[in-house]
Amino acid sequence: LNILLLSLGGGGGNILRSVKELFRRDLAVTQKTDGRFAEHLRRAITTRFLDTNEFSLTSVPREERLIIGERTTGRLGARHNPDVAAQALAESRTEVEALLRKHSVVVVIGTGGKGTGAGTMFPVAQMARDQRKLVIPIFVRPSFERHEVDKRRSDHALSVVERFDNAKIRLIEILNDQGYAESDPQPQSVVWERMNRPIARGLRGLIYVLSDLSQVDPSDLSTLFAGGGRLRMGFAEID
């Protein structure tokens, strides 16, 4: 299978960077013991960073960038407005659909705290589904109660989840509020590390399963990904 890991906006991009870093380390180890399998994994996986703000992608290789809505946003971002992000996606719809068409599995990673991820998460997943891809949406839902975002942003993130439920697209919902600790304030980079590493580790295992379906019972995948309902992940520490 050809697997596309597609991040939406800055929050999704941070998660995908963590996944790439772990995957790069894995490949280096695998290369020493099984070069053919390492090459298979390398060919099977494509990463793309979709955003409305070109400046947030300066550290991303140029061939992995997908800037949407140039006329809508001037490449300066969605201004924390999900509606602007949706308009930018509509402007670049042909380009995004062409990218999705090249892959059989599409893993869409987005967050609901600001604009780009919140405004494009459901439409991109729906595009992939309309093309009959195996689509795996991973949505990080921020919390109003834990003071991650204001109530308007929190309510919008809930509406994104509701759209997935109504469309019967099974969603992996991640609740990251425990990444923040009021008793132990830390820089944003530390908080992102706390939140993104567990997600990256879990996603890495899923990638390995999807990249070699000879080891998987198809009925297991059908049970896991087909139909309504949600898959939920929460931040936790295991002693």
mmCIF file of C-alpha atoms in Angstrom:
data_model
loop_
_atom_site.group_PDB
_atom_site.id
_atom_site.type_symbol
_atom_site.label_atom_id
_atom_site.label_comp_id
_atom_site.label_asym_id
_atom_site.label_seq_id
_atom_site.Cartn_x
_atom_site.Cartn_y
_atom_site.Cartn_z
ATOM 1 C CA LEU A 1 0.000 0.000 0.000
ATOM 2 C CA ASN A 2 0.993 3.592 -0.575
ATOM 3 C CA ILE A 3 0.390 5.481 2.662
ATOM 4 C CA LEU A 4 0.031 9.264 2.774
ATOM 5 C CA LEU A 5 0.624 10.977 6.126
ATOM 6 C CA LEU A 6 -0.966 14.405 5.661
ATOM 7 C CA SER A 7 -0.793 17.056 8.386
ATOM 8 C CA LEU A 8 -3.149 20.023 8.392
ATOM 9 C CA GLY A 9 -1.868 23.292 9.828
ATOM 10 C CA GLY A 10 0.742 23.920 12.482
ATOM 11 C CA GLY A 11 -0.609 21.584 15.153
ATOM 12 C CA GLY A 12 -0.828 18.609 12.815
ATOM 13 C CA GLY A 13 2.596 19.510 11.452
ATOM 14 C CA ASN A 14 4.159 19.293 14.917
ATOM 15 C CA ILE A 15 2.777 15.775 15.333
ATOM 16 C CA LEU A 16 3.955 14.702 11.887
ATOM 17 C CA ARG A 17 7.458 16.016 12.618
ATOM 18 C CA SER A 18 7.563 13.788 15.716
ATOM 19 C CA VAL A 19 6.397 10.819 13.640
ATOM 20 C CA LYS A 20 9.071 11.471 10.997
ATOM 21 C CA GLU A 21 11.799 11.679 13.621
ATOM 22 C CA LEU A 22 10.825 8.350 15.202
ATOM 23 C CA PHE A 23 10.401 6.737 11.802
ATOM 24 C CA ARG A 24 13.831 7.948 10.674
ATOM 25 C CA ARG A 25 15.419 6.331 13.716
ATOM 26 C CA ASP A 26 13.536 3.087 13.080
ATOM 27 C CA LEU A 27 14.693 2.972 9.471
ATOM 28 C CA ALA A 28 18.315 3.451 10.493
ATOM 29 C CA VAL A 29 18.067 0.442 12.819
ATOM 30 C CA THR A 30 16.055 -1.683 10.362
ATOM 31 C CA GLN A 31 18.513 -0.928 7.563
ATOM 32 C CA LYS A 32 21.235 -2.753 9.508
ATOM 33 C CA THR A 33 19.204 -5.940 9.937
ATOM 34 C CA ASP A 34 16.832 -6.017 6.949
ATOM 35 C CA GLY A 35 17.712 -3.628 4.148
ATOM 36 C CA ARG A 36 14.916 -4.832 1.854
ATOM 37 C CA PHE A 37 12.220 -4.223 4.470
ATOM 38 C CA ALA A 38 13.665 -0.799 5.276
ATOM 39 C CA GLU A 39 13.496 0.133 1.597
ATOM 40 C CA HIS A 40 9.920 -1.188 1.398
ATOM 41 C CA LEU A 41 8.895 1.070 4.276
ATOM 42 C CA ARG A 42 10.691 4.037 2.778
ATOM 43 C CA ARG A 43 8.850 3.624 -0.533
ATOM 44 C CA ALA A 44 5.469 2.936 1.073
ATOM 45 C CA ILE A 45 5.199 6.151 3.069
ATOM 46 C CA THR A 46 4.791 9.723 1.855
ATOM 47 C CA THR A 47 4.612 12.740 4.168
ATOM 48 C CA ARG A 48 3.044 16.056 3.220
ATOM 49 C CA PHE A 49 2.500 19.188 5.288
ATOM 50 C CA LEU A 50 -0.595 21.139 4.220
ATOM 51 C CA ASP A 51 -0.892 24.707 5.502
ATOM 52 C CA THR A 52 -2.223 28.161 4.711
ATOM 53 C CA ASN A 53 0.907 29.840 6.077
ATOM 54 C CA GLU A 54 4.131 29.287 4.140
ATOM 55 C CA PHE A 55 6.264 30.675 6.970
ATOM 56 C CA SER A 56 5.226 27.851 9.302
ATOM 57 C CA LEU A 57 6.752 25.370 6.818
ATOM 58 C CA THR A 58 10.203 26.913 6.458
ATOM 59 C CA SER A 59 11.816 23.909 8.186
ATOM 60 C CA VAL A 60 9.943 21.419 5.964
ATOM 61 C CA PRO A 61 11.587 20.145 2.738
ATOM 62 C CA ARG A 62 10.142 22.055 -0.206
ATOM 63 C CA GLU A 63 8.869 18.895 -1.913
ATOM 64 C CA GLU A 64 6.797 18.055 1.165
ATOM 65 C CA ARG A 65 4.979 21.400 1.371
ATOM 66 C CA LEU A 66 1.456 21.985 0.136
ATOM 67 C CA ILE A 67 0.349 25.619 0.545
ATOM 68 C CA ILE A 68 -3.376 26.088 -0.068
ATOM 69 C CA GLY A 69 -5.485 29.166 -0.766
ATOM 70 C CA GLU A 70 -2.891 31.562 -2.093
ATOM 71 C CA ARG A 71 -5.506 34.096 -3.214
ATOM 72 C CA THR A 72 -7.627 33.598 -0.097
ATOM 73 C CA THR A 73 -4.867 33.991 2.482
ATOM 74 C CA GLY A 74 -1.920 35.526 0.652
ATOM 75 C CA ARG A 75 0.089 32.572 2.062
ATOM 76 C CA LEU A 76 -0.040 34.280 5.469
ATOM 77 C CA GLY A 77 -2.331 31.831 7.256
ATOM 78 C CA ALA A 78 -6.035 31.523 8.069
ATOM 79 C CA ARG A 79 -5.862 34.150 10.840
ATOM 80 C CA HIS A 80 -7.153 31.592 13.356
ATOM 81 C CA ASN A 81 -10.397 31.447 11.395
ATOM 82 C CA PRO A 82 -11.625 27.948 10.366
ATOM 83 C CA ASP A 83 -13.970 29.484 7.774
ATOM 84 C CA VAL A 84 -11.033 31.148 6.000
ATOM 85 C CA ALA A 85 -9.177 27.821 6.058
ATOM 86 C CA ALA A 86 -12.187 26.084 4.476
ATOM 87 C CA GLN A 87 -12.260 28.723 1.738
ATOM 88 C CA ALA A 88 -8.522 28.231 1.132
ATOM 89 C CA LEU A 89 -9.079 24.490 0.772
ATOM 90 C CA ALA A 90 -11.914 25.070 -1.674
ATOM 91 C CA GLU A 91 -9.594 27.278 -3.748
ATOM 92 C CA SER A 92 -6.946 24.535 -3.880
ATOM 93 C CA ARG A 93 -9.327 21.579 -4.029
ATOM 94 C CA THR A 94 -8.033 20.256 -7.372
ATOM 95 C CA GLU A 95 -4.456 20.207 -6.072
ATOM 96 C CA VAL A 96 -5.399 18.412 -2.847
ATOM 97 C CA GLU A 97 -7.552 15.843 -4.639
ATOM 98 C CA ALA A 98 -4.683 15.087 -7.023
ATOM 99 C CA LEU A 99 -2.401 14.399 -4.050
ATOM 100 C CA LEU A 100 -4.926 12.068 -2.396
ATOM 101 C CA ARG A 101 -5.484 10.174 -5.638
ATOM 102 C CA LYS A 102 -1.911 8.853 -5.645
ATOM 103 C CA HIS A 103 -2.296 6.905 -2.387
ATOM 104 C CA SER A 104 -4.413 4.002 -1.173
ATOM 105 C CA VAL A 105 -4.297 4.920 2.536
ATOM 106 C CA VAL A 106 -4.636 8.506 3.774
ATOM 107 C CA VAL A 107 -3.849 9.345 7.399
ATOM 108 C CA VAL A 108 -5.066 12.900 8.083
ATOM 109 C CA ILE A 109 -3.654 14.621 11.175
ATOM 110 C CA GLY A 110 -5.139 17.887 12.425
ATOM 111 C CA THR A 111 -5.815 19.895 15.568
ATOM 112 C CA GLY A 112 -8.843 21.982 16.479
ATOM 113 C CA GLY A 113 -7.273 24.827 18.399
ATOM 114 C CA LYS A 114 -6.781 27.458 15.708
ATOM 115 C CA GLY A 115 -7.742 27.806 12.048
ATOM 116 C CA THR A 116 -6.217 25.604 9.363
ATOM 117 C CA GLY A 117 -6.617 22.217 11.011
ATOM 118 C CA ALA A 118 -10.099 22.980 12.333
ATOM 119 C CA GLY A 119 -11.331 24.282 8.987
ATOM 120 C CA THR A 120 -9.898 21.560 6.742
ATOM 121 C CA MET A 121 -10.030 18.386 8.858
ATOM 122 C CA PHE A 122 -13.443 17.103 7.849
ATOM 123 C CA PRO A 123 -13.441 18.293 4.187
ATOM 124 C CA VAL A 124 -10.075 16.627 3.481
ATOM 125 C CA ALA A 125 -11.209 13.366 5.090
ATOM 126 C CA GLN A 126 -14.415 13.513 3.041
ATOM 127 C CA MET A 127 -12.377 14.037 -0.153
ATOM 128 C CA ALA A 128 -10.352 10.907 0.625
ATOM 129 C CA ARG A 129 -13.485 8.934 1.366
ATOM 130 C CA ASP A 130 -15.149 10.070 -1.865
ATOM 131 C CA GLN A 131 -12.119 8.625 -3.673
ATOM 132 C CA ARG A 132 -12.699 5.327 -1.823
ATOM 133 C CA LYS A 133 -9.434 5.505 0.068
ATOM 134 C CA LEU A 134 -8.882 3.935 3.464
ATOM 135 C CA VAL A 135 -8.989 7.195 5.417
ATOM 136 C CA ILE A 136 -7.778 7.395 9.017
ATOM 137 C CA PRO A 137 -8.537 10.822 10.524
ATOM 138 C CA ILE A 138 -6.624 11.756 13.680
ATOM 139 C CA PHE A 139 -8.050 14.852 15.362
ATOM 140 C CA VAL A 140 -6.590 16.504 18.450
ATOM 141 C CA ARG A 141 -9.499 18.137 20.254
ATOM 142 C CA PRO A 142 -8.564 20.975 22.611
ATOM 143 C CA SER A 143 -10.239 21.513 25.939
ATOM 144 C CA PHE A 144 -12.054 24.624 27.171
ATOM 145 C CA GLU A 145 -12.190 23.252 30.702
ATOM 146 C CA ARG A 146 -8.401 22.945 30.876
ATOM 147 C CA HIS A 147 -7.949 26.465 29.455
ATOM 148 C CA GLU A 148 -6.283 25.262 26.249
ATOM 149 C CA VAL A 149 -8.622 27.370 24.103
ATOM 150 C CA ASP A 150 -11.576 29.704 24.547
ATOM 151 C CA LYS A 151 -15.108 28.318 24.436
ATOM 152 C CA ARG A 152 -15.698 29.391 20.827
ATOM 153 C CA ARG A 153 -12.715 27.302 19.648
ATOM 154 C CA SER A 154 -13.711 24.391 21.852
ATOM 155 C CA ASP A 155 -17.281 24.436 20.523
ATOM 156 C CA HIS A 156 -16.014 24.522 16.930
ATOM 157 C CA ALA A 157 -13.760 21.517 17.589
ATOM 158 C CA LEU A 158 -16.776 19.656 18.956
ATOM 159 C CA SER A 159 -18.702 20.535 15.798
ATOM 160 C CA VAL A 160 -15.872 19.011 13.704
ATOM 161 C CA VAL A 161 -16.197 15.774 15.668
ATOM 162 C CA GLU A 162 -19.961 15.867 15.184
ATOM 163 C CA ARG A 163 -19.535 16.142 11.399
ATOM 164 C CA PHE A 164 -17.448 12.966 11.418
ATOM 165 C CA ASP A 165 -20.063 11.178 13.504
ATOM 166 C CA ASN A 166 -22.904 12.270 11.216
ATOM 167 C CA ALA A 167 -20.951 11.126 8.141
ATOM 168 C CA LYS A 168 -20.130 7.815 9.830
ATOM 169 C CA ILE A 169 -16.401 8.301 9.286
ATOM 170 C CA ARG A 170 -14.657 6.677 12.214
ATOM 171 C CA LEU A 171 -12.430 9.198 13.952
ATOM 172 C CA ILE A 172 -9.405 8.806 16.174
ATOM 173 C CA GLU A 173 -10.036 11.529 18.731
ATOM 174 C CA ILE A 174 -7.130 12.598 20.901
ATOM 175 C CA LEU A 175 -7.674 14.538 24.118
ATOM 176 C CA ASN A 176 -4.431 16.261 24.955
ATOM 177 C CA ASP A 177 -5.410 18.374 27.930
ATOM 178 C CA GLN A 178 -3.211 16.421 30.340
ATOM 179 C CA GLY A 179 -0.155 17.692 28.477
ATOM 180 C CA TYR A 180 -0.616 20.888 30.456
ATOM 181 C CA ALA A 181 0.090 20.935 34.201
ATOM 182 C CA GLU A 182 -0.865 24.088 36.105
ATOM 183 C CA SER A 183 1.298 22.990 39.019
ATOM 184 C CA ASP A 184 4.360 22.660 36.757
ATOM 185 C CA PRO A 185 4.322 25.269 33.955
ATOM 186 C CA GLN A 186 6.702 24.458 31.113
ATOM 187 C CA PRO A 187 7.703 26.114 27.805
ATOM 188 C CA GLN A 188 5.482 25.336 24.843
ATOM 189 C CA SER A 189 8.171 23.126 23.284
ATOM 190 C CA VAL A 190 8.145 20.881 26.372
ATOM 191 C CA VAL A 191 4.352 20.718 26.369
ATOM 192 C CA TRP A 192 4.326 19.754 22.677
ATOM 193 C CA GLU A 193 6.856 17.009 23.409
ATOM 194 C CA ARG A 194 4.655 15.651 26.181
ATOM 195 C CA MET A 195 1.628 15.609 23.920
ATOM 196 C CA ASN A 196 3.052 14.613 20.555
ATOM 197 C CA ARG A 197 5.438 11.793 21.457
ATOM 198 C CA PRO A 198 2.739 9.348 22.649
ATOM 199 C CA ILE A 199 0.715 10.087 19.505
ATOM 200 C CA ALA A 200 3.758 9.572 17.286
ATOM 201 C CA ARG A 201 4.570 6.231 18.932
ATOM 202 C CA GLY A 202 1.023 4.967 18.509
ATOM 203 C CA LEU A 203 0.846 6.124 14.901
ATOM 204 C CA ARG A 204 4.188 4.530 14.119
ATOM 205 C CA GLY A 205 2.819 1.103 15.052
ATOM 206 C CA LEU A 206 -0.223 1.649 12.861
ATOM 207 C CA ILE A 207 2.018 2.580 9.912
ATOM 208 C CA TYR A 208 3.948 -0.685 10.222
ATOM 209 C CA VAL A 209 0.712 -2.693 10.195
ATOM 210 C CA LEU A 210 -0.652 -0.896 7.130
ATOM 211 C CA SER A 211 2.623 -1.108 5.229
ATOM 212 C CA ASP A 212 2.617 -4.923 5.232
ATOM 213 C CA LEU A 213 -0.923 -6.273 5.083
ATOM 214 C CA SER A 214 0.356 -9.799 4.477
ATOM 215 C CA GLN A 215 0.569 -10.036 8.262
ATOM 216 C CA VAL A 216 -2.955 -8.702 8.876
ATOM 217 C CA ASP A 217 -6.382 -10.339 8.738
ATOM 218 C CA PRO A 218 -8.505 -8.026 6.523
ATOM 219 C CA SER A 219 -11.525 -8.593 8.754
ATOM 220 C CA ASP A 220 -9.579 -7.052 11.641
ATOM 221 C CA LEU A 221 -9.026 -3.868 9.646
ATOM 222 C CA SER A 222 -12.691 -3.807 8.628
ATOM 223 C CA THR A 223 -13.766 -4.036 12.253
ATOM 224 C CA LEU A 224 -11.325 -1.343 13.294
ATOM 225 C CA PHE A 225 -11.949 1.278 10.625
ATOM 226 C CA ALA A 226 -15.393 0.693 9.099
ATOM 227 C CA GLY A 227 -18.703 2.150 10.250
ATOM 228 C CA GLY A 228 -19.633 4.758 12.824
ATOM 229 C CA GLY A 229 -18.216 5.479 16.238
ATOM 230 C CA ARG A 230 -14.884 6.843 17.373
ATOM 231 C CA LEU A 231 -11.478 5.635 18.446
ATOM 232 C CA ARG A 232 -10.241 7.728 21.355
ATOM 233 C CA MET A 233 -6.743 8.291 22.640
ATOM 234 C CA GLY A 234 -5.861 10.232 25.777
ATOM 235 C CA PHE A 235 -2.573 11.382 27.212
ATOM 236 C CA ALA A 236 -1.380 9.174 30.056
ATOM 237 C CA GLU A 237 1.809 8.165 31.786
ATOM 238 C CA ILE A 238 2.480 4.541 32.679
ATOM 239 C CA ASP A 239 4.856 3.789 35.532
#
